[in-house]
Coordinates of C-alpha atoms in Angstrom, one line a residue:
M1 CA 11.1 12.7 15.7
S2 CA 7.6 12.3 14.3
I3 CA 6.4 15.5 12.5
G4 CA 3.2 16.7 10.9
Y5 CA 2.3 19.1 8.2
V6 CA -1.0 20.9 7.6
N7 CA -1.6 23.3 4.7
G8 CA 1.7 25.1 4.9
E9 CA 2.6 24.6 8.6
F10 CA 4.8 22.0 10.2
I11 CA 3.4 20.9 13.5
P12 CA 3.7 18.3 16.3
V13 CA 1.8 15.1 15.2
D14 CA -0.4 15.3 18.3
K15 CA -1.6 18.8 17.7
P16 CA -5.4 19.0 17.0
V17 CA -5.8 20.7 13.6
I18 CA -8.7 19.2 11.5
P19 CA -11.7 21.6 11.2
I20 CA -15.2 20.1 11.6
D21 CA -16.0 21.1 8.0
E22 CA -13.0 19.2 6.4
R23 CA -14.1 17.1 3.4
G24 CA -11.8 14.2 4.2
H25 CA -13.2 14.1 7.8
Q26 CA -16.8 14.3 6.7
F27 CA -17.0 12.4 3.4
G28 CA -13.7 10.6 3.0
D29 CA -13.4 12.9 0.0
G30 CA -9.7 12.6 -0.7
V31 CA -6.8 10.4 -1.7
Y32 CA -3.5 9.4 0.0
E33 CA -0.2 7.7 -0.3
V34 CA 2.2 5.9 2.1
I35 CA 5.9 6.2 1.1
R36 CA 8.7 4.3 2.8
V37 CA 12.0 6.1 3.4
Y38 CA 15.3 4.1 3.6
H39 CA 18.5 5.9 4.7
G40 CA 16.8 9.3 4.2
K41 CA 15.7 8.7 0.7
P42 CA 12.1 7.9 -0.3
F43 CA 11.8 4.6 -2.2
M44 CA 10.0 4.9 -5.6
L45 CA 8.9 8.4 -4.8
E46 CA 8.1 9.3 -8.4
E47 CA 5.8 6.3 -8.8
H48 CA 4.0 7.1 -5.5
V49 CA 3.4 10.7 -6.5
Q50 CA 2.2 9.6 -10.0
R51 CA -0.3 7.3 -8.4
L52 CA -1.4 10.0 -6.0
F53 CA -2.2 12.3 -8.9
K54 CA -3.9 9.5 -10.9
S55 CA -6.1 8.9 -7.9
A56 CA -6.9 12.6 -7.6
I57 CA -7.8 12.8 -11.3
A58 CA -10.1 9.8 -10.9
I59 CA -12.1 11.5 -8.2
K60 CA -12.1 14.9 -10.1
L61 CA -9.9 16.5 -7.4
N62 CA -8.1 19.5 -8.8
V63 CA -4.6 19.7 -7.2
E64 CA -3.0 23.0 -8.0
Q65 CA 0.4 21.8 -6.8
S66 CA 2.7 20.1 -9.3
H67 CA 4.4 16.7 -8.9
E68 CA 7.6 18.5 -8.1
D69 CA 5.9 20.6 -5.4
I70 CA 4.7 17.4 -3.7
Q71 CA 8.0 15.7 -4.0
Q72 CA 9.7 18.8 -2.5
L73 CA 7.2 18.9 0.4
I74 CA 8.0 15.3 1.2
A75 CA 11.7 15.9 1.0
E76 CA 11.5 18.9 3.3
S77 CA 9.3 17.0 5.8
I78 CA 11.8 14.1 6.0
E79 CA 14.6 16.6 6.5
K80 CA 12.8 18.4 9.3
S81 CA 11.9 15.1 11.1
G82 CA 15.6 14.1 11.2
L83 CA 14.5 10.5 10.6
A84 CA 16.6 8.3 8.2
D85 CA 14.2 5.3 8.1
C86 CA 10.6 6.3 8.3
D87 CA 7.1 6.2 6.8
V88 CA 5.6 9.3 5.1
Y89 CA 1.8 9.5 4.9
I90 CA 0.4 12.3 2.6
Q91 CA -3.3 13.0 2.2
I92 CA -5.0 15.4 -0.2
T93 CA -8.7 16.2 0.3
R94 CA -11.2 18.5 -1.5
G95 CA -10.7 21.1 1.2
I96 CA -12.5 22.9 4.0
S97 CA -16.1 24.1 3.3
P98 CA -19.6 24.0 4.8
R99 CA -20.9 20.5 4.5
Q100 CA -22.7 19.7 1.2
H101 CA -22.3 16.9 -1.3
L102 CA -21.5 19.1 -4.3
F103 CA -17.8 20.1 -4.9
P104 CA -16.9 23.3 -3.0
A105 CA -15.0 26.2 -4.5
A106 CA -12.2 25.7 -2.0
P107 CA -8.5 25.0 -2.2
V108 CA -7.4 21.4 -1.5
S109 CA -6.2 20.5 1.9
I110 CA -2.9 18.7 2.2
T111 CA -1.8 17.0 5.4
L112 CA 1.3 14.8 6.0
T113 CA 3.1 12.9 8.7
V114 CA 6.6 11.5 9.0
K115 CA 6.9 8.7 11.6
P116 CA 9.6 6.1 12.5
M117 CA 9.5 3.1 10.2
R118 CA 7.5 0.1 11.6
V119 CA 9.9 -2.8 11.3
T120 CA 8.9 -6.5 11.2
E121 CA 11.3 -8.8 13.2
E122 CA 13.1 -11.2 10.8
A123 CA 12.1 -14.2 12.8
I124 CA 8.5 -13.3 12.4
R125 CA 9.0 -12.7 8.7
E126 CA 10.8 -16.0 8.2
N127 CA 8.0 -17.9 9.9
G128 CA 5.3 -16.2 7.9
K129 CA 2.0 -14.6 8.8
T130 CA -1.5 -15.9 8.9
A131 CA -4.5 -14.8 6.9
I132 CA -8.2 -15.5 6.4
F133 CA -10.4 -15.4 3.3
H134 CA -13.0 -12.6 3.4
E135 CA -15.7 -11.5 1.1
D136 CA -14.6 -8.4 -0.9
E137 CA -17.3 -5.9 0.0
R138 CA -15.5 -2.8 -1.3
W139 CA -16.7 -0.4 -4.0
A140 CA -16.0 -0.8 -7.8
N141 CA -13.1 1.5 -8.0
C142 CA -10.4 0.0 -5.8
Y143 CA -7.7 1.2 -8.2
I144 CA -8.2 4.7 -6.6
K145 CA -6.2 5.1 -3.4
S146 CA -9.0 6.9 -1.7
L147 CA -9.8 7.6 2.0
N148 CA -12.8 5.3 1.9
L149 CA -11.4 2.3 3.7
L150 CA -14.2 1.1 6.0
P151 CA -14.6 -2.3 4.2
N152 CA -10.9 -2.8 4.4
I153 CA -10.8 -1.9 8.1
L154 CA -13.6 -4.3 8.9
A155 CA -11.9 -7.1 7.0
K156 CA -8.6 -6.5 8.6
Q157 CA -10.2 -6.4 12.1
N158 CA -12.1 -9.6 11.4
A159 CA -8.7 -11.2 10.6
Q160 CA -7.3 -9.8 13.8
D161 CA -10.2 -11.1 15.8
V162 CA -9.4 -14.7 15.0
G163 CA -5.6 -14.3 15.4
G164 CA -4.8 -13.4 11.7
Y165 CA -2.7 -10.8 10.2
E166 CA -4.3 -10.1 6.8
A167 CA -7.7 -10.7 5.1
I168 CA -7.4 -12.1 1.6
L169 CA -10.4 -10.7 -0.3
V170 CA -12.5 -12.8 -2.6
K171 CA -15.0 -11.5 -5.2
D172 CA -17.1 -13.7 -7.5
G173 CA -15.0 -16.7 -6.5
F174 CA -11.6 -15.3 -7.2
V175 CA -8.9 -13.7 -5.0
T176 CA -8.6 -9.9 -5.6
E177 CA -6.1 -8.6 -3.1
G178 CA -5.6 -8.2 0.6
S179 CA -7.3 -5.6 2.8
S180 CA -4.1 -3.5 2.6
S181 CA -1.8 -5.5 0.3
N182 CA -1.5 -7.3 -3.0
V183 CA -1.6 -11.1 -2.9
Y184 CA 0.5 -13.7 -4.8
M185 CA 0.9 -17.4 -5.0
V186 CA 3.8 -19.4 -6.2
R187 CA 3.3 -22.7 -8.1
D188 CA 5.9 -24.6 -10.1
H189 CA 8.4 -21.8 -9.6
A190 CA 6.1 -19.2 -11.2
I191 CA 4.5 -16.2 -9.5
Y192 CA 0.8 -15.7 -9.9
T193 CA -1.1 -12.5 -9.0
T194 CA -4.5 -10.9 -9.9
P195 CA -4.4 -8.9 -13.1
L196 CA -4.6 -5.1 -12.7
S197 CA -8.1 -3.8 -13.1
K198 CA -10.4 -1.3 -11.3
Q199 CA -11.0 -4.0 -8.6
I200 CA -7.4 -3.8 -7.2
L201 CA -4.8 -1.2 -6.3
P202 CA -1.8 -1.0 -8.6
G203 CA 0.8 -1.6 -5.9
I204 CA 4.1 0.2 -6.0
T205 CA 5.8 -2.7 -4.3
R206 CA 4.0 -5.0 -6.8
M207 CA 5.7 -3.0 -9.5
A208 CA 9.1 -3.5 -7.9
V209 CA 8.5 -7.3 -7.4
K210 CA 7.4 -7.7 -11.0
N211 CA 10.7 -6.0 -12.1
I212 CA 12.7 -8.3 -9.8
A213 CA 10.9 -11.4 -11.1
N214 CA 11.6 -10.4 -14.7
M215 CA 15.3 -9.7 -13.8
L216 CA 15.5 -13.2 -12.2
E217 CA 13.6 -14.8 -15.1
I218 CA 10.9 -16.0 -12.8
P219 CA 7.6 -16.1 -14.7
F220 CA 5.3 -13.4 -13.4
I221 CA 1.8 -14.4 -14.4
E222 CA -1.1 -12.0 -14.0
K223 CA -4.1 -14.3 -13.9
K224 CA -7.1 -14.8 -11.6
F225 CA -7.0 -17.7 -9.2
T226 CA -9.4 -19.1 -6.7
P227 CA -9.1 -19.6 -2.9
D228 CA -8.7 -23.3 -3.4
E229 CA -5.9 -22.8 -5.9
L230 CA -4.2 -20.5 -3.4
L231 CA -4.4 -23.1 -0.7
Q232 CA -2.7 -25.6 -3.0
A233 CA 0.2 -23.2 -3.7
D234 CA 3.8 -23.8 -3.0
E235 CA 4.1 -20.4 -1.4
V236 CA 1.9 -17.4 -0.7
F237 CA 3.0 -13.9 0.0
I238 CA 1.7 -10.3 0.1
T239 CA 3.3 -7.0 -0.7
S240 CA 2.8 -3.4 0.3
T241 CA 4.9 -0.4 1.1
T242 CA 5.0 -1.2 4.8
N243 CA 4.9 -5.0 4.5
E244 CA 7.5 -5.0 1.8
V245 CA 7.5 -8.8 0.8
M246 CA 5.7 -10.8 3.5
P247 CA 5.2 -14.6 3.5
I248 CA 1.8 -16.0 4.4
A249 CA 2.2 -19.4 6.1
Y250 CA -1.5 -20.2 7.0
V251 CA -4.8 -19.2 5.4
D252 CA -8.0 -20.0 7.3
G253 CA -6.0 -22.5 9.4
N254 CA -4.7 -24.3 6.3
K255 CA -0.9 -24.6 6.1
I256 CA 0.6 -23.4 2.9
K257 CA 3.1 -26.1 1.9
D258 CA 5.7 -26.2 4.7
G259 CA 4.1 -23.4 6.7
A260 CA 7.0 -21.0 6.5
S261 CA 8.6 -18.5 4.1
G262 CA 9.3 -20.2 0.8
E263 CA 12.4 -20.2 -1.4
I264 CA 11.1 -17.7 -4.0
T265 CA 9.6 -15.4 -1.4
R266 CA 12.9 -15.3 0.5
L267 CA 14.7 -14.6 -2.8
L268 CA 12.3 -11.8 -3.7
Y269 CA 12.7 -10.2 -0.3
K270 CA 16.5 -10.4 -0.6
K271 CA 16.6 -8.9 -4.1
F272 CA 14.1 -6.2 -3.0
F273 CA 16.5 -4.9 -0.4
E274 CA 19.4 -5.1 -2.9
L275 CA 17.3 -3.0 -5.2
I276 CA 16.7 -0.5 -2.4
E277 CA 20.5 -0.2 -1.8
I278 CA 21.1 0.3 -5.5
V279 CA 18.4 3.0 -5.8
Q280 CA 19.5 4.8 -2.6
H281 CA 23.1 5.1 -3.9
T282 CA 22.2 6.5 -7.3

């Protein structure tokens, strides 16, 4: 079953709990992570928790709990839910305090949900998704996984409004990432993706894909590329915790090569799940 957690109490996910003066609610003053659980075991949990704390440090959010405390909370929540394959969302904000811009002297607020995994049908994955190009209108510190997602939401909705699945963001003439994903193109049997910087999120699935590419001796090239270069690619795909490895077949109505999942994208997806099976049994 789906389950929620708020500051020490496990609750039904539909129970109203957020006070009016909660900093995340009023300012977006917080950070979050989404962790996928396969067969009862969170995938790359340590990497997710490390990124959560790095984001907290970047916004000067003092989290008294340790990495081990957060990992234990996630493990306990999964166990209480009884779900083997699920998605965990954890959010830490600057707490509950009368509304003012300055940091309050209040403990952080931690909320969490465990919900059944959202699964993409294999036929849809094989055929690939569609995307649009969209101006990257986000702030300068996108490496922080903060609650401030309004530009991402608007871009994703604009894609949805024209029948698309993802918005591929473009800044100063170059692709940065998706509204909720990292973006890649394949050319001449090499994988290209935008270099890590403050302008993009250091994806956990990106990390896994880079490791897989290195293992397979597929060149993984971190280099900026333009929308025109992406349209001329042999394959395009995106990654995220919930998308895993997702092919993109059309962008702005333009077919990418054959208009379906490509050879390298399929191989990465296959090896990604082999990696999951290895990790889950260690």
